[in-house]
Coordinates of C-alpha atoms in Angstrom, one line a residue:
X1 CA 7.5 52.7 2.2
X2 CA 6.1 49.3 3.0
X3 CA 4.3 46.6 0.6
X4 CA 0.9 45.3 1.0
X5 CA 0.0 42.0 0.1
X6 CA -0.6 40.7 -3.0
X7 CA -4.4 39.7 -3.2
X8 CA -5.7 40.1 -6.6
X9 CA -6.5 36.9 -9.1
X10 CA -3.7 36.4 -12.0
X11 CA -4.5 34.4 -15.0
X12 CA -4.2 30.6 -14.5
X13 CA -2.4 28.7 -17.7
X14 CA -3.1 25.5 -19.3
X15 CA -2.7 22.4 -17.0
X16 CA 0.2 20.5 -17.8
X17 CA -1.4 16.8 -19.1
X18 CA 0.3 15.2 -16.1
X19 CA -1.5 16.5 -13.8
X20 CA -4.8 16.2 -15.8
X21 CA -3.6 12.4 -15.7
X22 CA -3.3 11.8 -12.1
X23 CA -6.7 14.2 -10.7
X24 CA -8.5 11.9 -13.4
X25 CA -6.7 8.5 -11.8
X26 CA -7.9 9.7 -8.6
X27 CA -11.2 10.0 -9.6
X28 CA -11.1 6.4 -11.2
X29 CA -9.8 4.9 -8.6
X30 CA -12.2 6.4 -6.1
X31 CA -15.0 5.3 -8.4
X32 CA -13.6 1.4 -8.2
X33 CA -12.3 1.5 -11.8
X34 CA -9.4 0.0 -12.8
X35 CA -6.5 2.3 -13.6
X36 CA -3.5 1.1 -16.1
X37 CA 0.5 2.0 -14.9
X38 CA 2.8 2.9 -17.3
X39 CA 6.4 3.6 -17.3
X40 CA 8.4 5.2 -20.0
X41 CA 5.1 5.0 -21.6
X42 CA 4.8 0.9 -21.3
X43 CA 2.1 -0.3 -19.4
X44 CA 3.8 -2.4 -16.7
X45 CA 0.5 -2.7 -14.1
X46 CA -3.2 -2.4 -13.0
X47 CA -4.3 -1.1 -10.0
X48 CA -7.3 -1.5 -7.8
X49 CA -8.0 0.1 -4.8
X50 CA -8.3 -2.2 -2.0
X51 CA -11.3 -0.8 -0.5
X52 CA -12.7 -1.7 -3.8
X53 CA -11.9 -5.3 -3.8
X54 CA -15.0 -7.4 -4.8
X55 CA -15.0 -11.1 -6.3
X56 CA -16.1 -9.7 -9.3
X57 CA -13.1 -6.5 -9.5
X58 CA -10.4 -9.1 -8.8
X59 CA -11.4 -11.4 -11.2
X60 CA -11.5 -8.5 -13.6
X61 CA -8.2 -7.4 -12.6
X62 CA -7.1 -10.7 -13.2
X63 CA -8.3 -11.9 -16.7
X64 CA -7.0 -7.9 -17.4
X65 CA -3.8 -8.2 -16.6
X66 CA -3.3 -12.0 -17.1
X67 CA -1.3 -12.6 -14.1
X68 CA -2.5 -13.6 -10.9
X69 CA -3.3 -9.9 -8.8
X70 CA -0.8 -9.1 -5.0
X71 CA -1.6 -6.4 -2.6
X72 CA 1.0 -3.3 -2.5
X73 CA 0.9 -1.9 0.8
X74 CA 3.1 0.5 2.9
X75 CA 6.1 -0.8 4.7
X76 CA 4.3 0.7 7.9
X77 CA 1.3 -1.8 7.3
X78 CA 3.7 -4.7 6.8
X79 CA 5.4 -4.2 9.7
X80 CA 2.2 -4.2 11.6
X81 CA 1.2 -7.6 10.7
X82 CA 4.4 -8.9 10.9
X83 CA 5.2 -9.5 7.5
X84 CA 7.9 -7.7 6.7
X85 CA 10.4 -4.9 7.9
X86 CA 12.5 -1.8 6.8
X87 CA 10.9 -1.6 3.7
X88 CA 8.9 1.6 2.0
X89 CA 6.4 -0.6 0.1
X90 CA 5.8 -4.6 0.0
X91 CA 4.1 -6.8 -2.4
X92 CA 2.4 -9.4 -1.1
X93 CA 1.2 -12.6 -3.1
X94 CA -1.7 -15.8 -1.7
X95 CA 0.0 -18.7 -3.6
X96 CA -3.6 -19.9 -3.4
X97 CA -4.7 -16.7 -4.9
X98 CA -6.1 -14.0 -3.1
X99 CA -9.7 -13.1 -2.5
X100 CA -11.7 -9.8 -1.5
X101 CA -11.4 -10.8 2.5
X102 CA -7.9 -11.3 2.2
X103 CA -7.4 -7.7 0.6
X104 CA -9.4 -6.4 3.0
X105 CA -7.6 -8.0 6.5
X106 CA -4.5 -6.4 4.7
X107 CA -5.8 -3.0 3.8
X108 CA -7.9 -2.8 6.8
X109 CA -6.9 -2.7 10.3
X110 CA -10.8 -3.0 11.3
X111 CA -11.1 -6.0 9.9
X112 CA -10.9 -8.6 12.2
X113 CA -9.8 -11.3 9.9
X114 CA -6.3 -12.8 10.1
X115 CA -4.6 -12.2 7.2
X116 CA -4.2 -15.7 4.7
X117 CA -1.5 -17.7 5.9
X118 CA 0.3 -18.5 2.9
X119 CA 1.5 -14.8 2.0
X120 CA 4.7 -14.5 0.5
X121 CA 6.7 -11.0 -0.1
X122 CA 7.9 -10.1 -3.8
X123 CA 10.2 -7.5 -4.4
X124 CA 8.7 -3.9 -4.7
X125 CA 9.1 -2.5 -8.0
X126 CA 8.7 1.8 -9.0
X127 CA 5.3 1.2 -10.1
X128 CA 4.2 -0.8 -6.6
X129 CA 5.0 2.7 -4.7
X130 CA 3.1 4.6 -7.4
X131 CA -0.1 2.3 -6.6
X132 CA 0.2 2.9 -2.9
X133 CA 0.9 6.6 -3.8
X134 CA -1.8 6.9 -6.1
X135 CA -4.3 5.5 -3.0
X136 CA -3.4 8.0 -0.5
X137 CA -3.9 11.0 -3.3
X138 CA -7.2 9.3 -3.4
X139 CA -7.8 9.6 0.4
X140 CA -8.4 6.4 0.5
X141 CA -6.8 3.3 2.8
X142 CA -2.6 3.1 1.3
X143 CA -3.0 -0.4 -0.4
X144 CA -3.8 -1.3 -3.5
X145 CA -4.3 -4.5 -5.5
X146 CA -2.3 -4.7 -8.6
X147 CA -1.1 -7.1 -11.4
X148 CA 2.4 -7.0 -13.4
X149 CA 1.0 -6.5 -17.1
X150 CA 2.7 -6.0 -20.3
X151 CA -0.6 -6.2 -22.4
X152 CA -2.1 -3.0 -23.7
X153 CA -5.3 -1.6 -22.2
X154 CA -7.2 0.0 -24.5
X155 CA -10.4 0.4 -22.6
X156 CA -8.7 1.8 -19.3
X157 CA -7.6 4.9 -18.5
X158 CA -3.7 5.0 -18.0
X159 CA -1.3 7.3 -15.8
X160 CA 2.2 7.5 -15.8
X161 CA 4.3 6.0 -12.5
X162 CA 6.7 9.0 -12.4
X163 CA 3.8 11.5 -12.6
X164 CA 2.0 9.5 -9.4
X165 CA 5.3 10.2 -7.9
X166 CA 5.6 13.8 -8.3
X167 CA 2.2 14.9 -7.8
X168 CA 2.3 16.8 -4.8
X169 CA 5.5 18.9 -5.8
X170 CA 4.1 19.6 -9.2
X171 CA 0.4 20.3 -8.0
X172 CA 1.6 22.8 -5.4
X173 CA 4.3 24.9 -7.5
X174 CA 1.0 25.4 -10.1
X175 CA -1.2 26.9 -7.7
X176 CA -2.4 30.0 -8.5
X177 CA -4.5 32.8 -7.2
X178 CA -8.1 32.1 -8.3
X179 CA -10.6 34.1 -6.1
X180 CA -10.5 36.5 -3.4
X181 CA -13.0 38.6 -1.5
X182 CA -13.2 40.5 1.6
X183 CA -15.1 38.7 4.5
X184 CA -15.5 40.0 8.0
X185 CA -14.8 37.5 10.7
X186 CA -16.2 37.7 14.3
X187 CA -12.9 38.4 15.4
X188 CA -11.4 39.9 12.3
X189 CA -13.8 42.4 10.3
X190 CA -10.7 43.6 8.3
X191 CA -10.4 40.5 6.6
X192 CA -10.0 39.0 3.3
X193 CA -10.1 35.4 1.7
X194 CA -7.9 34.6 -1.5
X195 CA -8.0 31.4 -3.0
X196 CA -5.5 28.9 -4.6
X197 CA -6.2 26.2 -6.7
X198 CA -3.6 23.8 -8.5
X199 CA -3.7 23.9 -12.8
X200 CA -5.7 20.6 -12.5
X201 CA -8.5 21.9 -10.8
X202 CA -7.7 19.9 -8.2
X203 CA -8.3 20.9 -4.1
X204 CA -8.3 24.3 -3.4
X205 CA -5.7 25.9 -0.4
X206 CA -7.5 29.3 1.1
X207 CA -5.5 32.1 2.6
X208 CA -7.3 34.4 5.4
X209 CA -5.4 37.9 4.8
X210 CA -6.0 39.8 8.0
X211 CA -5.6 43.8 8.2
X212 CA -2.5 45.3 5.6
X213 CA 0.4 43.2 6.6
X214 CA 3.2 44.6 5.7
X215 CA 5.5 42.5 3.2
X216 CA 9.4 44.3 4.0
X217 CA 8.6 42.9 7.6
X218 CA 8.2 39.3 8.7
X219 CA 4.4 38.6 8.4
X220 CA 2.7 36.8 11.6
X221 CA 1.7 33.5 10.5
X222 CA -0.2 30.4 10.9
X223 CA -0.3 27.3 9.0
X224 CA -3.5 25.6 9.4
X225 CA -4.9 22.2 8.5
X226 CA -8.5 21.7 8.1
X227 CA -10.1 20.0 10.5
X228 CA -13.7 19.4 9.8
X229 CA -14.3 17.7 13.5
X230 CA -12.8 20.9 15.4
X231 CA -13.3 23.6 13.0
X232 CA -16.7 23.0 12.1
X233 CA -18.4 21.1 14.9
X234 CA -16.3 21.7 17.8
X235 CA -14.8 18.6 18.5
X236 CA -13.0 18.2 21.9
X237 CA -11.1 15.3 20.7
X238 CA -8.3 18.1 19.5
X239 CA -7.1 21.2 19.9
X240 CA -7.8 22.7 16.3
X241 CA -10.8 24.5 16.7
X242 CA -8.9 26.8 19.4
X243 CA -6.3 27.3 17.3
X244 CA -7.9 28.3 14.5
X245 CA -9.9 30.8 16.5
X246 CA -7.0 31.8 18.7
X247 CA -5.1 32.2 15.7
X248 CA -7.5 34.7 14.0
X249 CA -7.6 36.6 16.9
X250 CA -4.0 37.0 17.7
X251 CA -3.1 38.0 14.3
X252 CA -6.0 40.8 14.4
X253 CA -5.0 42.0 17.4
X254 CA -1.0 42.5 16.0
X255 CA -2.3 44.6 13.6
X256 CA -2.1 42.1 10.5
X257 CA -0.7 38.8 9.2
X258 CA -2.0 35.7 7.2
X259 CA -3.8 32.2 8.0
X260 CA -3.3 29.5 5.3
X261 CA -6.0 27.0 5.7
X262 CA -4.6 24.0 4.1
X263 CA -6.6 20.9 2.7
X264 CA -4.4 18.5 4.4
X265 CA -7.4 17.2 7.0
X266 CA -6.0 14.7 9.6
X267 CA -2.7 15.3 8.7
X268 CA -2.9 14.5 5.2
X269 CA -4.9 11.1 5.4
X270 CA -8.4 12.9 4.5
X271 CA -11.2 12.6 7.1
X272 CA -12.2 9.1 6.4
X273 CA -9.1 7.6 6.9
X274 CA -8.8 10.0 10.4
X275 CA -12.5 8.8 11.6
X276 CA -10.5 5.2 11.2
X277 CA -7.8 6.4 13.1
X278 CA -10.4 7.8 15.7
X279 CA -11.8 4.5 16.5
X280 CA -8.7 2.7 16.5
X281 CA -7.5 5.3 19.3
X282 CA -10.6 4.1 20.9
X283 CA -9.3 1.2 21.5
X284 CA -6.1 2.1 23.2
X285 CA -3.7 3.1 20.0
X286 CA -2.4 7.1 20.4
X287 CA -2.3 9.6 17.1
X288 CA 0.7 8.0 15.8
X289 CA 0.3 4.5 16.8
X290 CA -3.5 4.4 14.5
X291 CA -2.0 6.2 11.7
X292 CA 0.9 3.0 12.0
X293 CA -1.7 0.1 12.1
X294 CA -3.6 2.0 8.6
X295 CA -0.1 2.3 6.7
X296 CA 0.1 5.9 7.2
X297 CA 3.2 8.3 8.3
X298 CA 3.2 10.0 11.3
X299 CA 2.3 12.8 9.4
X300 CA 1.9 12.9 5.4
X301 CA 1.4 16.5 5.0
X302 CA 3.8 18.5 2.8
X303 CA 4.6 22.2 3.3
X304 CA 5.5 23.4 -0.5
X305 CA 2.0 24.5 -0.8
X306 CA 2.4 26.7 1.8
X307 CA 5.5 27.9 0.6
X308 CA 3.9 28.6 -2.8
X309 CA 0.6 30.6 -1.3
X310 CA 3.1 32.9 0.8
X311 CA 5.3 33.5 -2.5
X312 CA 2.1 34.0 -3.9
X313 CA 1.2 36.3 -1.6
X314 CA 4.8 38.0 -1.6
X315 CA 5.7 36.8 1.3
X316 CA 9.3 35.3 2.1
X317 CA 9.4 36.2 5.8
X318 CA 7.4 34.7 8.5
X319 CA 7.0 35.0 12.2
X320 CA 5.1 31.6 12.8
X321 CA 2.2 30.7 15.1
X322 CA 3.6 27.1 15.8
X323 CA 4.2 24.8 18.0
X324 CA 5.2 21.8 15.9
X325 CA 9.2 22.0 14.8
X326 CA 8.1 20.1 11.6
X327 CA 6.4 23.4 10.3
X328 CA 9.5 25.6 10.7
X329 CA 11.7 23.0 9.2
X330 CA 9.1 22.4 5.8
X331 CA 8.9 26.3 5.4
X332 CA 12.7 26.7 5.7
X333 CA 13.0 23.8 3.3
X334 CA 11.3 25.7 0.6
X335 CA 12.8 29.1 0.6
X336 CA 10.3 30.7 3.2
X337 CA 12.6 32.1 6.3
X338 CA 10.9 31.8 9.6
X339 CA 12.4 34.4 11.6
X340 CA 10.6 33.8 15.3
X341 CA 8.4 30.3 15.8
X342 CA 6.0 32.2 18.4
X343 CA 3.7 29.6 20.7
X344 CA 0.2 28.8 19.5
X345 CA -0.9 27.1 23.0
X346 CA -4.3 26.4 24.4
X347 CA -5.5 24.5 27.4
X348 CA -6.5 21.2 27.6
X349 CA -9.8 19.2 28.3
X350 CA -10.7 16.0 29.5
X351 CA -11.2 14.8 25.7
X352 CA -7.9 15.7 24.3
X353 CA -5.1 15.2 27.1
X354 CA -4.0 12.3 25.9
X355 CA -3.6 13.9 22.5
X356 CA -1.6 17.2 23.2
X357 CA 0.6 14.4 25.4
X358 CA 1.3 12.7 22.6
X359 CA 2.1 15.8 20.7
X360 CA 4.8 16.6 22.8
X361 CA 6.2 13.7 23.5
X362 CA 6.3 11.2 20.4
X363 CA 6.4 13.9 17.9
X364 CA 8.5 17.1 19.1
X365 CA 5.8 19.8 19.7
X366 CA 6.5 22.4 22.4
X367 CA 4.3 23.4 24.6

């Protein structure tokens, strides 16, 4: 007798504070607020995105805190402009003080600006990676200004390092079936759509359920990142759009399977930071190379929501549509067994050679 999918809503508990902390941070943040650090419950930092680095901000960061405000930035970035090396996260300090253009020719690889020239690197405490951290949850460029504080803030909102940290991993193993309905697809009328959303009410993940797969056997599967550009409008300057489509189709045709469709757009930078990426690939950088110059990874997704949607879904078996290693390895990682990687491939165009070359040979895809 075989198993049918698991598709119907279960009741979501209480969010745990932490993350209540952290989506609320984000939100701050985002807003231009100024957002306290603590650790062990000691605040030991403010933190102010760079993007939102007026005169007036730093000066309030400043007279906040009561120490002079550095910029916390990826090792990545660093490397970039050549001040540092080998490092995760660097704090940088002006020892004539910094201002908003400074920030912003550090943050900002379209800003033309040289950096100041009297930049010095301090050491990189926990709560430095948690500011950097905290800015690419918030989609926004990975640097942040920030100011060593021991002096209570009792008119800003405060998070906890650690819980910056641990986000991800504790926002994806709370995810929980929230919705689902049947919707027929063009190439899929037998379909359904369940969705997932963390216990913060953060970002939701959606899982396309096609036909009755069949849980005692390895489900056909595709993990798919959102891609507003080629999903939506068609963009040529990738391949997504084809997969996604192709995907839909393939599994329909097999006779059933799943498509998560993950909210990790541009590989987990969010689509502002890829349009950024876009026109620095304009000017002659690849995919990896742009993500370098903004401070990004190669790739910042993580798969454990993915894990958690198949479990979910009562799925611990996979045949995956993939062509990327990366997704075989962050399944296996997190207890899903991927017993066949089958090829997800699609011609090229004159938009997106370059792309698919760098694919295969700067970050292990096999085509």
């Amino acid at each position: 007798m075989t198993r049918s999918l698991i598709v119907k809503p279960v009741p979501v508990p209480l969010p745990p504070s932490a993350l209540v902390a952290v989506d609320r941070a984000i939100a701050d943040l985002r807003r231009g607020g100024l957002i306290a650090l603590t650790e062990d419950g000691v605040v030991t930092a403010l933190v102010l995105a760079a993007e939102g680095a007026t005169s007036e901000a730093l000066k309030r960061l400043a007279e906040a805190a009561g120490a002079p405000p550095m910029v916390a930035m990826t090792g990545r970035r660093a490397t970039v402009l050549g001040l540092a090396s080998g490092q995760k996260t660097v704090l940088m300090a002006a020892e004539s003080g910094l201002t908003s253009s400074h920030v912003l020719s550090l943050a900002d690889p379209l800003d033309r600006r040289d950096p100041t020239p009297d930049l010095a690197p301090r050491p990189a405490p926990a709560w430095a990676e948690a500011a950097v951290a905290l800015c690419k949850l918030a989609r926004l460029l990975p640097a942040a200004v920030v100011a060593a504080t021991d002096r209570p803030q009792p008119g800003l909102f405060t998070v906890g390092a650690e819980d910056l940290l641990a986000y991800q991993q504790n926002a994806s193993r709370s995810l929980r079936r929230v919705a689902e309905a049947r919707v027929p697809l063009e190439d899929a009328e037998n379909a359904r759509i369940v969705a997932f959303r963390p216990a913060d009410g953060g970002i939701e993940h959606l899982a396309i359920v096609i036909g009755s797969p069949d849980r005692d056997a390895p489900v056909l599967t595709r993990l798919h990142s959102e891609c507003f550009t080629g999903d939506l409008l068609g963009s040529l300057r990738c391949d997504c759009g084809d997969q996604l489509r192709g995907a839909i189709a393939q599994i329909s045709q097999a006779g059933g399977g799943v498509l998560l469709y993950l909210a990790q757009e541009g590989r987990g930078i969010g689509l502002v930071n890829k349009l950024r990426a876009y026109e620095l690939q304009d000017t002659g950088f690849d995919t990896l190379d742009a993500n370098l110059q903004l401070g990004f990874d190669d790739d910042e997704r993580v798969y454990l929501p993915a894990a958690e949607m198949l479990r979910l879904l009562g799925i611990r078996r996979v045949r995956l549509m993939t062509n990327n290693p990366a997704k075989v390895s962050g399944l296996a990682q997190h207890d899903i067994e991927v017993t066949e990687r089958v090829p997800h491939i699609f011609p090229s165009n004159g938009h997106n050679e370059k792309y698919l070359r760098t694919k295969a040979t700067r970050s292990g895809h096999l085509f």
